[in-house]
Amino acid sequence: IPRHKISSYGNKNGAFKRKFASWLYATGQSFDNIENELLLSALRVLRGDVALPTKHELENELLDLEFTVSKNKVTKAITAKKCCLTVENWVNAGGCSVTTYGVVCEGVPYFLGANTASTQEFSGELMVGEVEAVMAKEKKAEFYGIVTPTASTLSKYTREKIMKKHPRCSFFYGLL
């Protein structure tokens, strides 16, 4: 995120926009609600100079800022802690396979990311590079387990490669 984009949210009105955007994202509100005149009118009763974030800000720089803040919170929460990587496969509306990665650390689940296959064909088996890339992004976490929907999700070769880097890692299947 460019510095000038971040600094524009450093003042009081910018902080309000970030908090308001965070509420919109967390509650699943439509970005179209931001253009509702009744909402703006109600907020201006409290403060006449209030400015709501624009739809463009919500879809771009504010979304990027809040995503970065969220990822940093996850990284901080799992740093130097024993964690279990969770892997789920599902098919999106376009028929493409999506692999979702999460982590459970001290009983709390966290979302790490998702990868969408570029084609509609998916063998059901993940490549070692995909899994290692997710684990490498959270290199300060201690991975002691990986949970997948089926044993075939990770090949023997993939499990062996992961075990070389994470010798304490155990594999669990069908527990999602």
PDB file of C-alpha atoms in Angstrom:
ATOM      1  CA  ILE A   1       0.000   0.000   0.000  1.00  0.00           C
ATOM      2  CA  PRO A   2       1.547   3.341  -0.980  1.00  0.00           C
ATOM      3  CA  ARG A   3       2.487   5.583   1.976  1.00  0.00           C
ATOM      4  CA  HIS A   4       0.358   8.503   0.736  1.00  0.00           C
ATOM      5  CA  LYS A   5      -2.725   6.255   0.783  1.00  0.00           C
ATOM      6  CA  ILE A   6      -2.091   5.226   4.405  1.00  0.00           C
ATOM      7  CA  SER A   7      -1.331   8.756   5.617  1.00  0.00           C
ATOM      8  CA  SER A   8      -4.624  10.077   4.233  1.00  0.00           C
ATOM      9  CA  TYR A   9      -6.386   7.994   6.904  1.00  0.00           C
ATOM     10  CA  GLY A  10      -4.241   9.238   9.805  1.00  0.00           C
ATOM     11  CA  ASN A  11      -6.444  12.163  10.859  1.00  0.00           C
ATOM     12  CA  LYS A  12      -9.670  11.971  12.873  1.00  0.00           C
ATOM     13  CA  ASN A  13     -11.985  11.777   9.853  1.00  0.00           C
ATOM     14  CA  GLY A  14      -9.701   9.199   8.242  1.00  0.00           C
ATOM     15  CA  ALA A  15      -9.769   7.118  11.423  1.00  0.00           C
ATOM     16  CA  PHE A  16     -13.574   7.318  11.371  1.00  0.00           C
ATOM     17  CA  LYS A  17     -13.615   6.115   7.758  1.00  0.00           C
ATOM     18  CA  ARG A  18     -11.400   3.148   8.681  1.00  0.00           C
ATOM     19  CA  LYS A  19     -13.585   2.191  11.661  1.00  0.00           C
ATOM     20  CA  PHE A  20     -16.740   2.570   9.590  1.00  0.00           C
ATOM     21  CA  ALA A  21     -15.238   0.479   6.782  1.00  0.00           C
ATOM     22  CA  SER A  22     -14.193  -2.172   9.292  1.00  0.00           C
ATOM     23  CA  TRP A  23     -17.788  -2.343  10.533  1.00  0.00           C
ATOM     24  CA  LEU A  24     -19.098  -2.649   6.960  1.00  0.00           C
ATOM     25  CA  TYR A  25     -16.686  -5.496   6.169  1.00  0.00           C
ATOM     26  CA  ALA A  26     -17.293  -7.334   9.447  1.00  0.00           C
ATOM     27  CA  THR A  27     -21.076  -7.182   9.160  1.00  0.00           C
ATOM     28  CA  GLY A  28     -21.278  -7.960   5.443  1.00  0.00           C
ATOM     29  CA  GLN A  29     -23.074  -4.727   4.621  1.00  0.00           C
ATOM     30  CA  SER A  30     -23.433  -3.792   0.985  1.00  0.00           C
ATOM     31  CA  PHE A  31     -21.115  -1.014  -0.145  1.00  0.00           C
ATOM     32  CA  ASP A  32     -24.192   0.574  -1.718  1.00  0.00           C
ATOM     33  CA  ASN A  33     -25.411   1.408   1.812  1.00  0.00           C
ATOM     34  CA  ILE A  34     -22.656   4.001   2.035  1.00  0.00           C
ATOM     35  CA  GLU A  35     -24.530   6.149  -0.478  1.00  0.00           C
ATOM     36  CA  ASN A  36     -27.713   6.218   1.633  1.00  0.00           C
ATOM     37  CA  GLU A  37     -28.621   9.849   2.375  1.00  0.00           C
ATOM     38  CA  LEU A  38     -30.552   8.878   5.528  1.00  0.00           C
ATOM     39  CA  LEU A  39     -27.406   7.351   7.019  1.00  0.00           C
ATOM     40  CA  LEU A  40     -25.320  10.424   6.273  1.00  0.00           C
ATOM     41  CA  SER A  41     -28.075  12.703   7.595  1.00  0.00           C
ATOM     42  CA  ALA A  42     -28.265  10.748  10.868  1.00  0.00           C
ATOM     43  CA  LEU A  43     -24.495  10.871  11.371  1.00  0.00           C
ATOM     44  CA  ARG A  44     -24.441  14.613  10.666  1.00  0.00           C
ATOM     45  CA  VAL A  45     -26.761  15.163  13.638  1.00  0.00           C
ATOM     46  CA  LEU A  46     -23.793  14.146  15.811  1.00  0.00           C
ATOM     47  CA  ARG A  47     -21.125  15.862  13.764  1.00  0.00           C
ATOM     48  CA  GLY A  48     -21.902  18.196  10.876  1.00  0.00           C
ATOM     49  CA  ASP A  49     -18.609  17.695   9.059  1.00  0.00           C
ATOM     50  CA  VAL A  50     -18.649  13.887   9.036  1.00  0.00           C
ATOM     51  CA  ALA A  51     -17.601  12.294   5.761  1.00  0.00           C
ATOM     52  CA  LEU A  52     -18.344   8.676   4.970  1.00  0.00           C
ATOM     53  CA  PRO A  53     -15.907   6.637   2.906  1.00  0.00           C
ATOM     54  CA  THR A  54     -16.741   6.480  -0.771  1.00  0.00           C
ATOM     55  CA  LYS A  55     -17.598   3.233  -2.494  1.00  0.00           C
ATOM     56  CA  HIS A  56     -14.275   3.545  -4.356  1.00  0.00           C
ATOM     57  CA  GLU A  57     -12.346   3.849  -1.059  1.00  0.00           C
ATOM     58  CA  LEU A  58     -14.194   0.830   0.359  1.00  0.00           C
ATOM     59  CA  GLU A  59     -13.338  -1.279  -2.686  1.00  0.00           C
ATOM     60  CA  ASN A  60      -9.703  -0.197  -2.839  1.00  0.00           C
ATOM     61  CA  GLU A  61      -7.442   1.478  -0.288  1.00  0.00           C
ATOM     62  CA  LEU A  62      -9.631   0.916   2.791  1.00  0.00           C
ATOM     63  CA  LEU A  63     -10.089  -2.743   1.876  1.00  0.00           C
ATOM     64  CA  ASP A  64      -6.323  -3.099   1.407  1.00  0.00           C
ATOM     65  CA  LEU A  65      -5.615  -1.381   4.740  1.00  0.00           C
ATOM     66  CA  GLU A  66      -8.085  -3.487   6.700  1.00  0.00           C
ATOM     67  CA  PHE A  67      -6.873  -6.686   5.043  1.00  0.00           C
ATOM     68  CA  THR A  68      -3.288  -5.847   6.039  1.00  0.00           C
ATOM     69  CA  VAL A  69      -4.363  -5.058   9.610  1.00  0.00           C
ATOM     70  CA  SER A  70      -6.287  -8.338   9.793  1.00  0.00           C
ATOM     71  CA  LYS A  71      -3.371 -10.401   8.430  1.00  0.00           C
ATOM     72  CA  ASN A  72      -0.996  -8.747  10.905  1.00  0.00           C
ATOM     73  CA  LYS A  73      -3.330  -9.626  13.788  1.00  0.00           C
ATOM     74  CA  VAL A  74      -3.388 -13.267  12.672  1.00  0.00           C
ATOM     75  CA  THR A  75       0.396 -13.393  12.345  1.00  0.00           C
ATOM     76  CA  LYS A  76       0.802 -11.882  15.818  1.00  0.00           C
ATOM     77  CA  ALA A  77      -1.752 -14.290  17.316  1.00  0.00           C
ATOM     78  CA  ILE A  78      -0.028 -17.420  15.993  1.00  0.00           C
ATOM     79  CA  THR A  79       3.625 -16.392  16.330  1.00  0.00           C
ATOM     80  CA  ALA A  80       5.673 -18.871  18.395  1.00  0.00           C
ATOM     81  CA  LYS A  81       2.575 -20.953  19.119  1.00  0.00           C
ATOM     82  CA  LYS A  82       1.742 -24.561  18.313  1.00  0.00           C
ATOM     83  CA  CYS A  83      -0.723 -24.592  15.449  1.00  0.00           C
ATOM     84  CA  CYS A  84      -2.592 -26.974  13.204  1.00  0.00           C
ATOM     85  CA  LEU A  85      -3.028 -26.116   9.529  1.00  0.00           C
ATOM     86  CA  THR A  86      -6.500 -26.848   8.149  1.00  0.00           C
ATOM     87  CA  VAL A  87      -7.128 -27.436   4.457  1.00  0.00           C
ATOM     88  CA  GLU A  88     -10.539 -27.576   2.799  1.00  0.00           C
ATOM     89  CA  ASN A  89     -11.479 -28.027  -0.847  1.00  0.00           C
ATOM     90  CA  TRP A  90     -14.742 -26.851  -2.354  1.00  0.00           C
ATOM     91  CA  VAL A  91     -16.139 -25.798  -5.735  1.00  0.00           C
ATOM     92  CA  ASN A  92     -17.187 -22.214  -6.403  1.00  0.00           C
ATOM     93  CA  ALA A  93     -20.181 -21.074  -8.466  1.00  0.00           C
ATOM     94  CA  GLY A  94     -18.035 -21.068 -11.619  1.00  0.00           C
ATOM     95  CA  GLY A  95     -17.176 -24.725 -11.136  1.00  0.00           C
ATOM     96  CA  CYS A  96     -13.539 -24.070 -10.187  1.00  0.00           C
ATOM     97  CA  SER A  97     -11.926 -25.734  -7.204  1.00  0.00           C
ATOM     98  CA  VAL A  98     -11.032 -23.527  -4.242  1.00  0.00           C
ATOM     99  CA  THR A  99      -8.588 -24.575  -1.543  1.00  0.00           C
ATOM    100  CA  THR A 100      -9.071 -22.733   1.733  1.00  0.00           C
ATOM    101  CA  TYR A 101      -6.295 -22.636   4.321  1.00  0.00           C
ATOM    102  CA  GLY A 102      -6.806 -21.910   7.973  1.00  0.00           C
ATOM    103  CA  VAL A 103      -4.979 -22.478  11.195  1.00  0.00           C
ATOM    104  CA  VAL A 104      -6.182 -23.442  14.645  1.00  0.00           C
ATOM    105  CA  CYS A 105      -3.999 -22.103  17.406  1.00  0.00           C
ATOM    106  CA  GLU A 106      -4.842 -22.548  21.087  1.00  0.00           C
ATOM    107  CA  GLY A 107      -8.371 -23.516  20.086  1.00  0.00           C
ATOM    108  CA  VAL A 108      -8.983 -20.382  18.016  1.00  0.00           C
ATOM    109  CA  PRO A 109      -9.469 -20.694  14.229  1.00  0.00           C
ATOM    110  CA  TYR A 110      -7.909 -18.158  11.851  1.00  0.00           C
ATOM    111  CA  PHE A 111      -8.289 -17.757   8.096  1.00  0.00           C
ATOM    112  CA  LEU A 112      -4.974 -17.745   6.214  1.00  0.00           C
ATOM    113  CA  GLY A 113      -6.043 -17.597   2.596  1.00  0.00           C
ATOM    114  CA  ALA A 114      -7.591 -19.327  -0.374  1.00  0.00           C
ATOM    115  CA  ASN A 115      -6.390 -20.374  -3.813  1.00  0.00           C
ATOM    116  CA  THR A 116      -8.727 -20.800  -6.761  1.00  0.00           C
ATOM    117  CA  ALA A 117      -7.741 -23.275  -9.468  1.00  0.00           C
ATOM    118  CA  SER A 118      -7.445 -21.709 -12.904  1.00  0.00           C
ATOM    119  CA  THR A 119      -9.356 -24.572 -14.508  1.00  0.00           C
ATOM    120  CA  GLN A 120     -12.413 -26.567 -13.568  1.00  0.00           C
ATOM    121  CA  GLU A 121     -10.359 -29.739 -13.248  1.00  0.00           C
ATOM    122  CA  PHE A 122      -8.976 -30.627  -9.832  1.00  0.00           C
ATOM    123  CA  SER A 123      -7.529 -33.991  -8.945  1.00  0.00           C
ATOM    124  CA  GLY A 124      -8.221 -33.552  -5.233  1.00  0.00           C
ATOM    125  CA  GLU A 125      -4.502 -33.689  -4.466  1.00  0.00           C
ATOM    126  CA  LEU A 126      -2.515 -30.647  -3.401  1.00  0.00           C
ATOM    127  CA  MET A 127       1.030 -30.093  -4.542  1.00  0.00           C
ATOM    128  CA  VAL A 128       3.768 -29.745  -1.935  1.00  0.00           C
ATOM    129  CA  GLY A 129       4.614 -26.226  -3.134  1.00  0.00           C
ATOM    130  CA  GLU A 130       1.107 -24.957  -2.426  1.00  0.00           C
ATOM    131  CA  VAL A 131       1.089 -26.196   1.156  1.00  0.00           C
ATOM    132  CA  GLU A 132       4.681 -25.144   1.846  1.00  0.00           C
ATOM    133  CA  ALA A 133       3.960 -21.640   0.521  1.00  0.00           C
ATOM    134  CA  VAL A 134       1.120 -21.227   3.016  1.00  0.00           C
ATOM    135  CA  MET A 135       3.275 -22.522   5.863  1.00  0.00           C
ATOM    136  CA  ALA A 136       6.217 -20.314   4.811  1.00  0.00           C
ATOM    137  CA  LYS A 137       4.071 -17.164   4.969  1.00  0.00           C
ATOM    138  CA  GLU A 138       3.476 -17.906   8.651  1.00  0.00           C
ATOM    139  CA  LYS A 139       7.050 -18.999   9.329  1.00  0.00           C
ATOM    140  CA  LYS A 140       6.950 -17.912  12.993  1.00  0.00           C
ATOM    141  CA  ALA A 141       4.129 -20.341  13.798  1.00  0.00           C
ATOM    142  CA  GLU A 142       4.990 -23.859  14.922  1.00  0.00           C
ATOM    143  CA  PHE A 143       3.025 -26.309  12.779  1.00  0.00           C
ATOM    144  CA  TYR A 144       2.377 -29.565  14.619  1.00  0.00           C
ATOM    145  CA  GLY A 145      -0.451 -30.868  12.448  1.00  0.00           C
ATOM    146  CA  ILE A 146      -2.270 -30.649   9.152  1.00  0.00           C
ATOM    147  CA  VAL A 147      -5.946 -31.569   8.833  1.00  0.00           C
ATOM    148  CA  THR A 148      -7.351 -32.379   5.380  1.00  0.00           C
ATOM    149  CA  PRO A 149     -10.734 -33.746   4.261  1.00  0.00           C
ATOM    150  CA  THR A 150      -9.251 -37.016   2.940  1.00  0.00           C
ATOM    151  CA  ALA A 151      -5.944 -38.892   3.101  1.00  0.00           C
ATOM    152  CA  SER A 152      -5.537 -38.474  -0.656  1.00  0.00           C
ATOM    153  CA  THR A 153      -5.475 -34.665  -0.383  1.00  0.00           C
ATOM    154  CA  LEU A 154      -1.754 -34.844   0.436  1.00  0.00           C
ATOM    155  CA  SER A 155       0.290 -37.465  -1.384  1.00  0.00           C
ATOM    156  CA  LYS A 156       2.916 -39.521   0.419  1.00  0.00           C
ATOM    157  CA  TYR A 157       5.593 -37.471  -1.364  1.00  0.00           C
ATOM    158  CA  THR A 158       3.991 -34.205  -0.199  1.00  0.00           C
ATOM    159  CA  ARG A 159       3.734 -35.442   3.391  1.00  0.00           C
ATOM    160  CA  GLU A 160       7.395 -36.550   3.346  1.00  0.00           C
ATOM    161  CA  LYS A 161       8.558 -33.171   2.004  1.00  0.00           C
ATOM    162  CA  ILE A 162       6.571 -31.340   4.681  1.00  0.00           C
ATOM    163  CA  MET A 163       7.977 -33.639   7.376  1.00  0.00           C
ATOM    164  CA  LYS A 164      11.532 -32.684   6.355  1.00  0.00           C
ATOM    165  CA  LYS A 165      10.841 -29.033   7.206  1.00  0.00           C
ATOM    166  CA  HIS A 166       8.376 -29.710  10.036  1.00  0.00           C
ATOM    167  CA  PRO A 167       9.462 -33.010  11.658  1.00  0.00           C
ATOM    168  CA  ARG A 168       6.895 -32.767  14.476  1.00  0.00           C
ATOM    169  CA  CYS A 169       3.994 -32.366  12.056  1.00  0.00           C
ATOM    170  CA  SER A 170       1.271 -35.037  12.128  1.00  0.00           C
ATOM    171  CA  PHE A 171      -1.399 -35.536   9.492  1.00  0.00           C
ATOM    172  CA  PHE A 172      -5.107 -35.951  10.189  1.00  0.00           C
ATOM    173  CA  TYR A 173      -7.889 -36.714   7.721  1.00  0.00           C
ATOM    174  CA  GLY A 174     -11.639 -36.351   7.566  1.00  0.00           C
ATOM    175  CA  LEU A 175     -11.996 -34.237  10.674  1.00  0.00           C
ATOM    176  CA  LEU A 176     -13.153 -30.978   9.083  1.00  0.00           C
TER     177      LEU A 176
END
